Amino acid sequence: MQSTFNLRRFGLLLRYDLHRCHPRYGEVGRTIISGIMFPTLMMLVQLLMGGELYEGSAMVVYRLCLAVGYPIGMAAIQHFQLYPQVAKPGKGIYFALLPASKSEKYLSMLLMTLVVMPAITILGALALDTLLALFHVGPWQEFFWQHEVDWTINPWIAANMAVAAALPAVVAIWINTIRSKWITLLAFLAWLLWLVVSVASMVALLRWHTNKFDTLLGIAFGIQLLALVAAIVFGRRRMDRMTY
Amino acid sequence: MIEIRNLDFSYKKTPVFSGINLSFPEGSIYGLLGENGVGKTTLLKLICGLQRPTVGTCILDGQTCHDRLPSMLQRIVFLPDEVLLPDMATPQRYVDELAPFYPTFSQGTFLHLMQEFEVEPDRKFREMSFGQQKKSLIAATLGLGTDYILLDEPTNGLDIPSKAQFRTILSNCAGEGRTIIISTHQVRDVENLIDPIVILSNNAVLLNAPVDRITEKLLFEYGGEQRPDALYSEMQPGGYLNVLPNTSGEESKLNIEALFNAVLRNKNTIKELFKM
């Protein structure tokens, strides 16, 4: 049997992880609760920027951020919900002794954290958005696809969004392999600060639709990409050395 | 076969093992005994790769244990002392999720063991008592059918009938050519089950011998007077139990608790007797 990566075994591992999150009905509940909290946050941001609560562009901004900012926040948190055992010496033995290679386990964690859980989260939030629009609740007077807006977006903004969406989740995976409460707390606070700043920045950039910040965005993209690669590499190396 | 060569291990600055050598050939039920804190659980974790030796090697059938390669992990299972409930709600769901990873898993064996232990496989873990949870995990562990089974205090939490069932079940498992290592303080629960016996002390292996060699080298004298030349004496109903060097070649019945105490109190004599 291949020791590093076996596709069939990797598929079994993904299925195993998916089944582990299935009975966690808390994930659905958390999706709904944060789906309600997120528009509240966006309305506050909109008010701070001097916009009107029911202004059409505010809803576009909110809905676009729902697709990016929301999974940014949830992906990292959901990783700790789905993989608490990685860092715990007790229950971690189930994770450690499952017959799969460390590379397969790490890749499965990355996929679940970066793709599967965010996809579930986005679908849940969009379902809520559609439901609110169906019943014309508050500012939800039309479905999101009915907005007449220019959907083209600065490519550097798009690139930053993509990396920004992935970075906290990958850092969360790395943090999960470090068994130090103080480092974890520090990293969590830094991540929280980054989350607030990045979501606010993306809201502002989307609102103004300007190309003035291309260079800045390019640099920000480069830094975030480096941080992403570093977090992935460090996380994988930590997994190799973990003991229980 | 499990081979441990010149192994050193310590937790931060606390040494646990220093240059120990051990081997566990296939097809036996090993009893791993020792005082609190000598490293019995640590040794089990080193064997299944959960811990990494500071120096030396721990090899299982030619594979380094701490690499935790899938081919090795498929052949070994570890049941810890504490009952750690898996993420799945019921024992049946738990084994359903694990089964694809273990080619040797047997649903029939698992269900038979659950029936022996009188626990419903579809009952939720959280609705079970501690003992029932433990029995469920034992059944799941043995049902995986791995070649190597490491059990840490498996009888903790089991009632008296369950302990008897456990002994019967484990005897049958060992008969299938598996290697089972049981770490325990409850020696009376596994007295007629374990052979060979390994006794650990601080940083060293005090004894590693099969029962017939132990009774060849040591005499367990029951019901007599206390002997001054005994390695260990213990007052029992009907007289003293004395543990003596077996100079006459007499056969006697092993008493594991007395053996343990004799070994701990006469390390050098035991070392000389068993040429360790």
XYZ file of C-alpha atoms in Angstrom:
520
model
C 0.000 0.000 0.000
C 1.321 3.475 -0.809
C 2.556 5.011 2.396
C 2.277 8.712 1.540
C -0.845 9.126 -0.559
C -3.454 6.652 -1.663
C -6.480 8.039 -3.494
C -8.926 5.417 -2.263
C -7.790 5.804 1.308
C -7.966 9.591 0.982
C -11.539 9.257 -0.255
C -12.372 7.104 2.766
C -10.846 9.736 5.032
C -12.881 12.540 3.441
C -16.022 10.462 3.830
C -15.090 9.790 7.465
C -14.653 13.516 8.136
C -17.894 14.366 6.330
C -19.795 11.831 8.420
C -18.246 13.303 11.563
C -19.676 16.694 10.806
C -23.044 15.353 9.693
C -24.496 14.683 13.148
C -23.236 18.021 14.313
C -26.516 19.838 13.936
C -24.844 22.678 15.741
C -23.228 23.581 12.434
C -26.651 24.293 10.919
C -27.661 26.249 13.984
C -24.467 28.257 13.946
C -24.962 28.989 10.254
C -28.422 30.373 10.939
C -27.380 32.387 13.979
C -24.373 33.924 12.273
C -26.511 34.482 9.178
C -28.686 36.716 11.333
C -25.744 38.388 13.052
C -23.891 39.095 9.829
C -26.405 41.555 8.359
C -26.444 43.322 11.714
C -22.681 43.799 11.440
C -22.984 44.952 7.839
C -25.663 47.467 8.740
C -23.375 48.910 11.397
C -20.560 49.195 8.851
C -22.929 50.840 6.392
C -24.094 53.308 9.011
C -20.473 54.118 9.923
C -19.804 54.861 6.270
C -22.766 57.230 6.207
C -24.980 55.139 3.939
C -28.700 54.512 4.142
C -29.958 51.283 5.628
C -32.138 50.376 2.677
C -29.934 51.773 -0.054
C -29.617 49.355 -2.954
C -25.816 49.366 -3.111
C -25.630 48.602 0.617
C -27.510 45.399 -0.019
C -25.140 44.506 -2.870
C -22.166 45.123 -0.623
C -23.704 43.023 2.115
C -24.520 40.187 -0.197
C -21.062 40.129 -1.778
C -19.457 40.157 1.635
C -21.747 37.323 2.619
C -20.016 35.240 -0.027
C -16.548 36.145 1.244
C -16.518 37.689 4.685
C -18.919 35.235 6.219
C -16.998 32.079 5.297
C -13.813 33.877 6.362
C -15.178 34.129 9.852
C -16.810 30.743 9.961
C -14.171 28.566 8.293
C -11.570 29.114 10.977
C -14.082 28.621 13.792
C -15.552 25.553 12.143
C -12.106 24.010 11.867
C -11.763 24.035 15.650
C -15.282 22.604 15.931
C -14.547 19.791 13.503
C -10.980 18.982 14.540
C -10.661 19.634 18.266
C -8.950 16.308 18.644
C -5.901 17.244 16.578
C -4.347 19.163 19.436
C -5.750 17.227 22.376
C -3.446 14.494 23.676
C -6.396 12.403 24.893
C -8.976 12.245 22.162
C -6.323 13.040 19.593
C -5.293 9.371 19.563
C -8.317 8.525 17.417
C -7.095 11.034 14.856
C -3.486 9.943 15.135
C -4.120 6.200 14.923
C -6.601 6.254 12.053
C -4.896 4.260 9.270
C -4.118 7.073 6.880
C -0.892 8.915 6.176
C -0.127 12.277 7.753
C -0.266 13.888 4.308
C -3.728 12.464 3.673
C -4.967 13.635 7.066
C -3.574 17.116 6.497
C -4.991 17.402 2.983
C -8.361 16.202 4.217
C -8.301 18.859 6.937
C -7.414 21.530 4.358
C -10.201 20.471 2.019
C -12.793 20.234 4.763
C -11.769 23.573 6.260
C -11.202 25.554 3.042
C -13.757 24.074 0.675
C -16.415 21.828 2.164
C -17.355 23.722 5.314
C -17.269 27.154 3.619
C -19.419 25.758 0.790
C -21.952 24.486 3.307
C -21.788 27.807 5.135
C -22.296 29.878 1.983
C -25.184 27.691 0.847
C -26.801 28.038 4.267
C -26.364 31.801 4.313
C -27.619 32.198 0.736
C -30.610 30.021 1.578
C -31.383 32.363 4.461
C -30.872 35.377 2.219
C -33.282 33.922 -0.359
C -35.835 33.136 2.328
C -35.687 36.687 3.664
C -36.094 38.031 0.128
C -39.007 35.662 -0.507
C -40.909 37.183 2.390
C -39.636 40.758 1.726
C -38.198 41.075 5.243
C -36.802 44.573 5.915
C -34.212 45.556 3.270
C -34.582 42.175 1.554
C -37.050 43.442 -1.048
C -35.631 41.512 -4.000
C -33.492 38.449 -4.687
C -29.765 39.048 -4.947
C -29.630 38.272 -8.650
C -32.190 40.984 -9.338
C -29.808 43.826 -8.429
C -28.840 45.932 -11.421
C -25.185 46.471 -10.746
C -21.941 46.192 -12.556
C -20.655 42.817 -11.403
C -17.134 43.304 -12.807
C -14.588 43.556 -10.097
C -11.003 44.697 -9.908
C -8.914 41.514 -10.385
C -6.596 42.450 -7.528
C -9.613 42.762 -5.270
C -10.774 39.340 -6.398
C -7.310 37.850 -5.816
C -7.097 39.414 -2.373
C -10.541 38.140 -1.521
C -9.603 34.599 -2.526
C -6.432 34.560 -0.460
C -8.079 36.436 2.395
C -10.806 33.811 2.498
C -8.264 30.999 2.770
C -5.696 32.546 5.110
C -7.501 32.490 8.465
C -8.635 28.918 7.975
C -5.128 27.715 7.150
C -3.709 29.651 10.086
C -6.379 28.022 12.249
C -5.122 24.603 11.144
C -1.575 25.584 12.058
C -2.667 27.000 15.429
C -4.550 23.784 16.141
C -1.280 21.858 16.023
C 0.336 24.107 18.635
C -0.480 23.137 22.165
C 0.153 26.486 23.781
C -2.796 28.422 25.172
C -0.971 31.746 25.032
C 0.147 31.376 21.417
C -3.338 30.228 20.488
C -4.896 33.217 22.250
C -2.438 35.617 20.629
C -3.032 34.138 17.193
C -6.787 34.253 17.724
C -6.686 37.945 18.668
C -4.466 38.741 15.671
C -6.818 36.799 13.432
C -9.853 38.614 14.844
C -8.229 41.982 14.261
C -7.251 40.970 10.736
C -10.793 39.725 10.097
C -12.360 43.038 11.071
C -9.819 45.092 9.093
C -9.986 42.923 5.973
C -13.784 42.737 5.850
C -14.059 46.495 6.378
C -11.409 47.109 3.686
C -13.169 44.880 1.183
C -16.483 46.575 1.898
C -14.883 49.977 1.295
C -13.104 48.879 -1.887
C -16.260 47.270 -3.286
C -18.265 50.376 -2.463
C -15.976 52.779 -4.247
C -15.015 50.522 -7.212
C -11.729 52.266 -7.807
C -8.481 51.200 -9.451
C -6.429 53.669 -7.456
C -5.183 51.018 -5.072
C -3.876 48.439 -7.556
C -0.277 48.549 -6.361
C -1.325 48.394 -2.740
C -3.677 45.530 -3.465
C -0.947 43.723 -5.400
C 1.441 44.030 -2.453
C -1.257 42.939 -0.022
C -2.014 39.952 -2.235
C 1.657 38.967 -2.311
C 2.040 39.201 1.454
C -1.099 37.235 2.111
C -0.102 34.590 -0.406
C 3.279 34.186 1.289
C 1.558 33.920 4.660
C -0.816 31.317 3.234
C 1.993 29.146 1.858
C 3.971 29.496 5.087
C 0.977 28.506 7.198
C 0.343 25.439 5.020
C 3.991 24.345 5.182
C 4.364 24.997 8.919
C 1.091 23.230 9.637
C 2.223 20.149 7.715
C 5.593 20.103 9.470
C 3.906 20.412 12.855
C 1.698 17.417 12.046
C 4.799 15.299 11.438
C 6.106 16.035 14.899
C 2.903 15.772 16.878
C 2.802 13.306 19.750
C -0.086 12.305 21.958
C 7.174 -8.713 16.219
C 7.762 -5.591 18.269
C 11.387 -4.739 18.981
C 12.567 -1.994 21.276
C 16.297 -1.288 21.159
C 18.313 1.040 23.425
C 15.299 3.217 23.947
C 15.487 6.447 25.911
C 12.441 8.534 26.557
C 11.653 11.475 28.771
C 8.869 13.980 29.217
C 10.655 17.338 29.096
C 13.148 16.895 31.941
C 11.602 13.798 33.519
C 13.352 10.619 32.326
C 11.078 7.634 31.866
C 13.187 5.027 30.055
C 16.933 4.751 29.787
C 18.451 2.311 27.331
C 15.721 -0.321 27.609
C 15.603 -3.342 25.363
C 12.454 -5.410 24.897
C 10.938 -7.631 22.304
C 7.410 -8.937 21.941
C 7.254 -11.931 19.581
C 3.880 -12.692 18.036
C 1.105 -14.783 19.433
C 1.113 -14.100 23.163
C -0.741 -12.086 25.752
C 1.842 -9.982 27.539
C 1.208 -8.543 30.963
C 2.867 -5.177 31.461
C 3.179 -4.401 35.149
C 4.800 -1.663 37.150
C 4.263 0.894 39.863
C 2.406 4.120 39.186
C 4.329 6.445 36.931
C 7.009 4.041 35.688
C 5.881 4.389 32.083
C 3.527 1.521 31.247
C 1.150 3.734 29.285
C 4.107 5.573 27.767
C 5.542 2.285 26.528
C 2.242 1.412 24.888
C 2.155 4.839 23.255
C 5.712 4.401 21.999
C 4.765 1.072 20.452
C 1.784 2.465 18.575
C 3.678 5.582 17.525
C 1.859 8.153 19.612
C 5.148 9.132 21.231
C 8.595 9.438 19.701
C 11.697 7.983 21.435
C 14.391 10.452 22.390
C 17.045 7.871 21.521
C 16.778 4.352 20.189
C 14.196 2.578 18.112
C 10.816 1.006 18.401
C 10.095 -1.201 15.424
C 6.948 -3.125 14.570
C 7.470 -5.777 11.897
C 10.264 -3.766 10.358
C 8.484 -0.410 10.436
C 9.437 2.475 12.692
C 6.533 2.998 15.040
C 6.557 6.791 15.311
C 6.335 7.161 11.513
C 2.727 5.978 11.926
C 2.562 4.632 8.407
C -0.916 3.513 7.317
C 0.281 -0.057 6.777
C 1.404 -0.186 10.406
C -1.659 1.581 11.768
C -3.905 -0.981 10.086
C -2.282 -3.711 12.127
C -2.320 -2.143 15.564
C -5.005 -0.758 17.852
C -4.683 0.971 21.203
C -7.421 1.184 23.817
C -6.507 3.808 26.426
C -7.372 3.678 30.081
C -9.740 6.625 29.992
C -13.008 6.165 28.126
C -12.776 8.615 25.251
C -16.053 8.624 23.409
C -15.630 8.756 19.628
C -17.469 11.366 17.566
C -20.009 8.847 16.327
C -23.151 8.478 18.382
C -23.360 4.685 18.679
C -20.886 1.785 18.726
C -22.324 0.440 15.470
C -21.845 3.773 13.694
C -18.347 4.016 15.119
C -17.278 0.654 13.711
C -19.112 1.363 10.438
C -16.870 4.408 9.982
C -13.699 2.586 11.015
C -14.295 -0.654 9.133
C -13.162 0.558 5.676
C -9.755 1.419 7.131
C -9.202 -2.027 8.644
C -9.288 -4.930 6.164
C -9.363 -7.366 9.110
C -12.521 -5.912 10.658
C -15.263 -8.451 11.328
C -18.837 -7.272 11.850
C -19.732 -10.749 13.095
C -17.025 -10.660 15.752
C -18.055 -7.181 16.862
C -21.725 -8.135 17.164
C -20.837 -11.361 18.963
C -18.713 -9.437 21.481
C -21.434 -6.846 22.024
C -23.861 -9.700 22.639
C -21.466 -11.317 25.111
C -21.137 -8.008 26.926
C -24.916 -7.515 26.759
C -24.691 -4.032 25.217
C -26.858 -2.880 22.324
C -24.679 -1.810 19.369
C -27.209 0.838 18.314
C -27.536 2.413 21.728
C -25.987 5.878 22.061
C -22.731 6.085 23.964
C -24.035 8.972 26.024
C -26.915 6.865 27.280
C -24.606 4.129 28.551
C -22.969 3.709 31.910
C -19.180 3.953 32.166
C -18.847 0.178 32.217
C -21.064 -0.244 29.161
C -19.069 2.392 27.270
C -15.884 0.561 28.174
C -17.298 -2.776 27.034
C -18.459 -1.216 23.762
C -14.997 0.159 23.089
C -13.404 -3.193 23.961
C -15.760 -4.929 21.531
C -15.015 -2.372 18.805
C -11.262 -2.683 19.444
C -11.252 -6.471 19.282
C -13.647 -6.492 16.338
C -11.130 -4.592 14.220
C -9.156 -7.822 14.089
C -5.709 -6.212 14.138
C -2.544 -8.271 14.691
C -1.449 -6.151 17.634
C -3.783 -5.073 20.419
C -2.611 -2.732 23.163
C -4.913 -2.446 26.165
C -4.348 -0.013 29.018
C -6.200 -1.065 32.165
C -8.946 -2.791 30.180
C -10.807 -4.149 33.207
C -11.244 -0.779 34.918
C -14.958 -0.125 35.236
C -16.030 -3.664 34.364
C -18.290 -5.565 36.723
C -17.331 -9.044 37.930
C -19.248 -11.027 35.285
C -17.822 -8.743 32.562
C -14.281 -9.391 33.764
C -14.858 -13.119 33.374
C -16.297 -12.555 29.898
C -13.309 -10.362 29.069
C -10.886 -13.122 30.046
C -12.685 -15.669 27.897
C -12.899 -13.336 24.928
C -9.256 -12.371 25.144
C -8.120 -15.990 25.417
C -9.921 -16.720 22.162
C -8.356 -13.661 20.486
C -4.839 -14.695 21.460
C -5.450 -18.148 20.068
C -5.707 -16.580 16.613
C -2.008 -15.653 16.591
C -2.376 -12.066 17.728
C -0.056 -10.182 20.028
C -1.836 -8.573 22.933
C -0.159 -6.339 25.497
C -2.150 -5.557 28.630
C -0.990 -2.875 30.990
C -2.709 -3.279 34.320
C -2.627 -2.974 38.080
C -5.573 -5.350 38.393
C -3.416 -8.455 38.105
C -6.044 -10.708 39.619
C -8.351 -9.889 36.720
C -5.811 -11.245 34.229
C -3.868 -13.686 36.368
C -4.369 -16.795 34.246
C -4.346 -14.886 31.024
C -1.013 -13.126 30.729
C 2.094 -14.995 29.686
C 4.832 -13.637 29.434
C 5.068 -11.036 32.177
C 6.993 -7.796 31.853
C 7.673 -5.722 34.956
C 8.942 -2.176 34.570
C 10.633 0.018 37.101
C 12.153 3.467 36.965
C 14.146 3.604 33.731
C 14.525 -0.176 33.473
C 12.939 -3.516 32.713
C 13.065 -5.632 35.878
C 11.605 -8.802 34.442
C 10.624 -10.120 31.052
C 9.904 -13.815 31.179
C 7.250 -16.415 30.413
C 5.343 -17.956 33.301
C 7.064 -21.352 33.033
C 10.488 -19.723 33.331
C 9.313 -17.688 36.291
C 8.076 -20.767 38.115
C 11.283 -22.550 37.140
C 13.385 -19.840 38.779
C 11.092 -18.900 41.661
C 9.172 -21.018 44.142
C 5.813 -19.826 45.429
C 5.277 -21.525 48.776
C 1.770 -21.376 50.212
C 0.518 -21.944 53.750
C 3.818 -22.210 55.562
C 5.743 -20.232 58.117
C 7.373 -16.973 57.190
C 10.810 -17.739 55.763
C 13.729 -15.432 56.534
C 15.363 -16.287 53.225
C 12.233 -15.413 51.245
C 12.427 -12.721 48.624
C 8.967 -11.726 49.681
C 6.508 -12.950 52.313
C 2.862 -12.191 52.732
C 0.435 -13.248 55.441
C -2.569 -15.047 53.970
C -5.386 -17.148 55.463
C -3.819 -20.495 56.258
C -0.259 -19.249 56.543
C 2.378 -17.290 54.741
C 2.950 -17.040 51.036
C 6.720 -17.048 50.507
C 8.513 -16.301 47.269
C 11.913 -17.988 47.185
C 14.568 -18.840 44.613
C 13.609 -22.276 43.302
C 16.691 -24.277 44.162
C 14.849 -27.609 44.312
C 13.189 -27.406 40.896
C 9.786 -27.777 42.505
C 6.692 -26.751 40.581
C 4.426 -24.126 42.097
C 1.525 -21.902 41.168
C 2.434 -18.373 40.210
C 0.982 -15.532 42.290
C 1.467 -12.403 40.220
C 1.024 -9.919 43.041
C 3.603 -11.698 45.148
C 5.901 -11.941 42.137
C 5.557 -8.225 41.552
C 6.433 -7.353 45.131
C 9.325 -9.818 45.166
C 10.756 -8.329 41.993
C 10.469 -4.766 43.218
C 12.205 -5.521 46.492
C 15.002 -7.683 45.066
C 15.940 -6.102 41.778
C 19.544 -7.278 41.701
C 18.702 -10.826 42.771
C 16.013 -11.086 40.128
C 18.362 -9.670 37.537
C 20.936 -12.301 38.432
C 18.383 -15.139 38.550
C 16.919 -14.321 35.157
C 20.227 -13.093 33.708
C 18.809 -9.802 32.454
